Coordinates of C-alpha atoms in Angstrom, one line a residue:
M1 CA 134.1 23.8 125.8
T2 CA 134.4 27.5 125.6
T3 CA 137.6 29.5 125.6
L4 CA 137.8 33.2 126.1
S5 CA 141.1 35.0 125.6
Q6 CA 141.6 38.4 126.9
E7 CA 144.6 40.9 127.2
Y8 CA 144.8 43.5 130.0
A9 CA 147.1 46.5 129.9
A10 CA 150.0 46.4 132.5
L11 CA 148.2 48.7 135.0
S12 CA 147.4 48.2 138.6
G13 CA 143.5 48.3 137.9
S14 CA 143.9 45.3 135.6
A15 CA 143.9 42.8 138.5
E16 CA 140.6 44.1 139.7
A17 CA 139.1 44.1 136.2
A18 CA 140.2 40.5 135.6
A19 CA 138.8 39.5 139.0
L20 CA 135.5 40.9 138.1
H21 CA 135.6 38.9 135.0
A22 CA 136.4 35.6 136.8
R23 CA 133.7 36.2 139.4
T24 CA 131.1 36.9 136.7
I25 CA 132.1 33.6 134.9
V26 CA 132.1 31.4 138.0
E27 CA 128.9 33.0 139.3
E28 CA 127.2 31.7 136.3
H29 CA 128.1 28.1 137.2
Q30 CA 128.9 27.8 140.9
P31 CA 127.9 31.0 142.9
D32 CA 129.4 29.8 146.1
R33 CA 132.8 29.7 144.4
A34 CA 132.7 33.1 142.6
E35 CA 134.5 35.0 145.4
A36 CA 137.4 32.5 145.5
A37 CA 137.6 32.6 141.6
A38 CA 137.8 36.4 141.9
E39 CA 140.6 36.4 144.4
V40 CA 142.5 33.8 142.6
V41 CA 142.6 35.7 139.4
R42 CA 143.2 39.1 141.2
L43 CA 146.4 37.5 142.8
L44 CA 147.5 35.7 139.6
V45 CA 147.3 39.0 137.6
A46 CA 149.0 41.0 140.4
D47 CA 151.8 38.5 140.2
A48 CA 152.0 38.8 136.5
L49 CA 152.1 42.6 136.6
A50 CA 155.4 42.2 138.6
R51 CA 156.9 40.7 135.4
T52 CA 155.2 43.0 132.8
P53 CA 156.7 46.3 131.9
P54 CA 154.5 49.3 131.0
G55 CA 153.2 49.2 127.5
D56 CA 153.1 45.4 127.5
N57 CA 150.0 43.3 128.3
V58 CA 148.9 40.4 130.7
G59 CA 147.0 37.7 129.0
L60 CA 144.0 35.8 130.6
V61 CA 142.6 32.8 129.2
T62 CA 139.4 31.3 130.6
I63 CA 138.3 27.9 129.7
V64 CA 135.0 26.4 130.8
G65 CA 134.2 22.8 130.3
G66 CA 134.0 19.4 131.9
G67 CA 133.0 20.8 135.3
V68 CA 136.0 23.1 135.6
V69 CA 136.7 26.7 135.0
R70 CA 140.4 27.3 134.2
F71 CA 142.1 30.5 134.3
E72 CA 145.6 31.0 132.7
V73 CA 147.4 34.1 133.3
R74 CA 150.4 34.8 131.0
D75 CA 153.1 37.4 131.2
P76 CA 156.3 38.2 129.4
D77 CA 158.4 37.3 132.5
L78 CA 160.7 40.2 132.2
V79 CA 162.4 42.2 134.9
V80 CA 160.4 45.3 135.9
D81 CA 162.5 48.1 137.7
G82 CA 161.6 48.1 141.3
A83 CA 158.9 45.4 141.1
E84 CA 159.2 42.2 143.4
P85 CA 157.1 39.3 142.3
P86 CA 154.8 38.8 145.3
F87 CA 155.5 35.1 145.7
A88 CA 153.4 35.1 148.9
L89 CA 150.3 35.7 146.9
L90 CA 150.7 32.3 145.1
S91 CA 150.5 30.4 148.3
T92 CA 147.1 32.1 148.8
V93 CA 146.1 31.0 145.3
S94 CA 147.1 27.3 146.1
T95 CA 144.7 27.3 149.0
L96 CA 141.8 28.8 147.2
A97 CA 141.9 27.0 143.8
D98 CA 141.1 23.4 143.4
R99 CA 144.3 23.0 141.2
F100 CA 147.2 25.5 140.6
G101 CA 150.5 25.5 138.7
D102 CA 152.9 27.6 137.0
G103 CA 155.8 27.4 134.5
R104 CA 157.1 28.6 131.1
V105 CA 154.7 29.4 128.3
R106 CA 154.7 26.6 125.8
E107 CA 155.0 28.8 122.7
G108 CA 157.6 31.5 122.9
A109 CA 159.0 33.3 125.9
G110 CA 157.2 34.1 129.0
H111 CA 155.5 32.8 132.1
M112 CA 152.1 31.2 132.7
A113 CA 150.2 30.4 135.9
Y114 CA 146.9 28.7 136.1
A115 CA 144.2 28.0 138.6
E116 CA 141.2 25.7 138.3
I117 CA 137.9 26.1 140.1
F118 CA 135.6 23.0 140.1
I119 CA 132.0 23.6 139.1
H120 CA 129.0 21.3 138.8
A121 CA 129.7 18.7 136.1
D122 CA 126.4 19.4 134.6
A123 CA 127.1 23.2 134.3
P124 CA 126.9 24.5 130.7
D125 CA 130.2 24.9 128.9
S126 CA 129.9 28.6 128.3
C127 CA 131.3 31.9 129.6
G128 CA 129.9 35.3 129.4
G129 CA 132.5 37.8 130.7
L130 CA 132.6 41.5 131.1
E131 CA 134.1 44.4 129.2
S132 CA 136.6 46.5 131.0
P133 CA 138.3 49.8 129.8
L134 CA 141.6 48.0 130.7
L135 CA 140.7 45.2 128.4
V136 CA 143.0 45.5 125.3
R137 CA 141.7 42.4 123.3
A138 CA 139.1 39.7 123.8
E139 CA 138.5 36.6 121.7
R140 CA 136.0 33.8 122.2
Q141 CA 136.1 30.2 120.8
T142 CA 133.6 27.4 121.3
A143 CA 134.3 23.9 120.5
D144 CA 132.3 20.7 120.7
R145 CA 133.7 18.2 123.3
D146 CA 134.3 15.7 120.5
G147 CA 136.1 18.2 118.3

């Protein structure tokens, strides 16, 4: 299983940068699901940006393993002046993703939404990813399935 953690600046272009990352990851494993993955992540990040003030970051965790690519988008869940969370976007996410959910972040304050895209069970448990000028931080972890 491979985990890639990234943080994107609270800027409108971050949704597209994160979508490009998702497309690249899923294209490696299941090309026919790459566009759906990109749209799912674009919508999740757009939703998160509505709860992320300028100067803060939106987190994206990508987990590849066991025939699934899971995208977790984390935000501080704060009220941003003039921003309305685009709840309608989440209904589109639920139709494009194989699994979808959201709730409070386990550790600390904030909100987390996730979506899973099923890939071939024999796909390698790895993720490449792309660099973006909106990417604030990236970290990769690889673990054995038994560890």
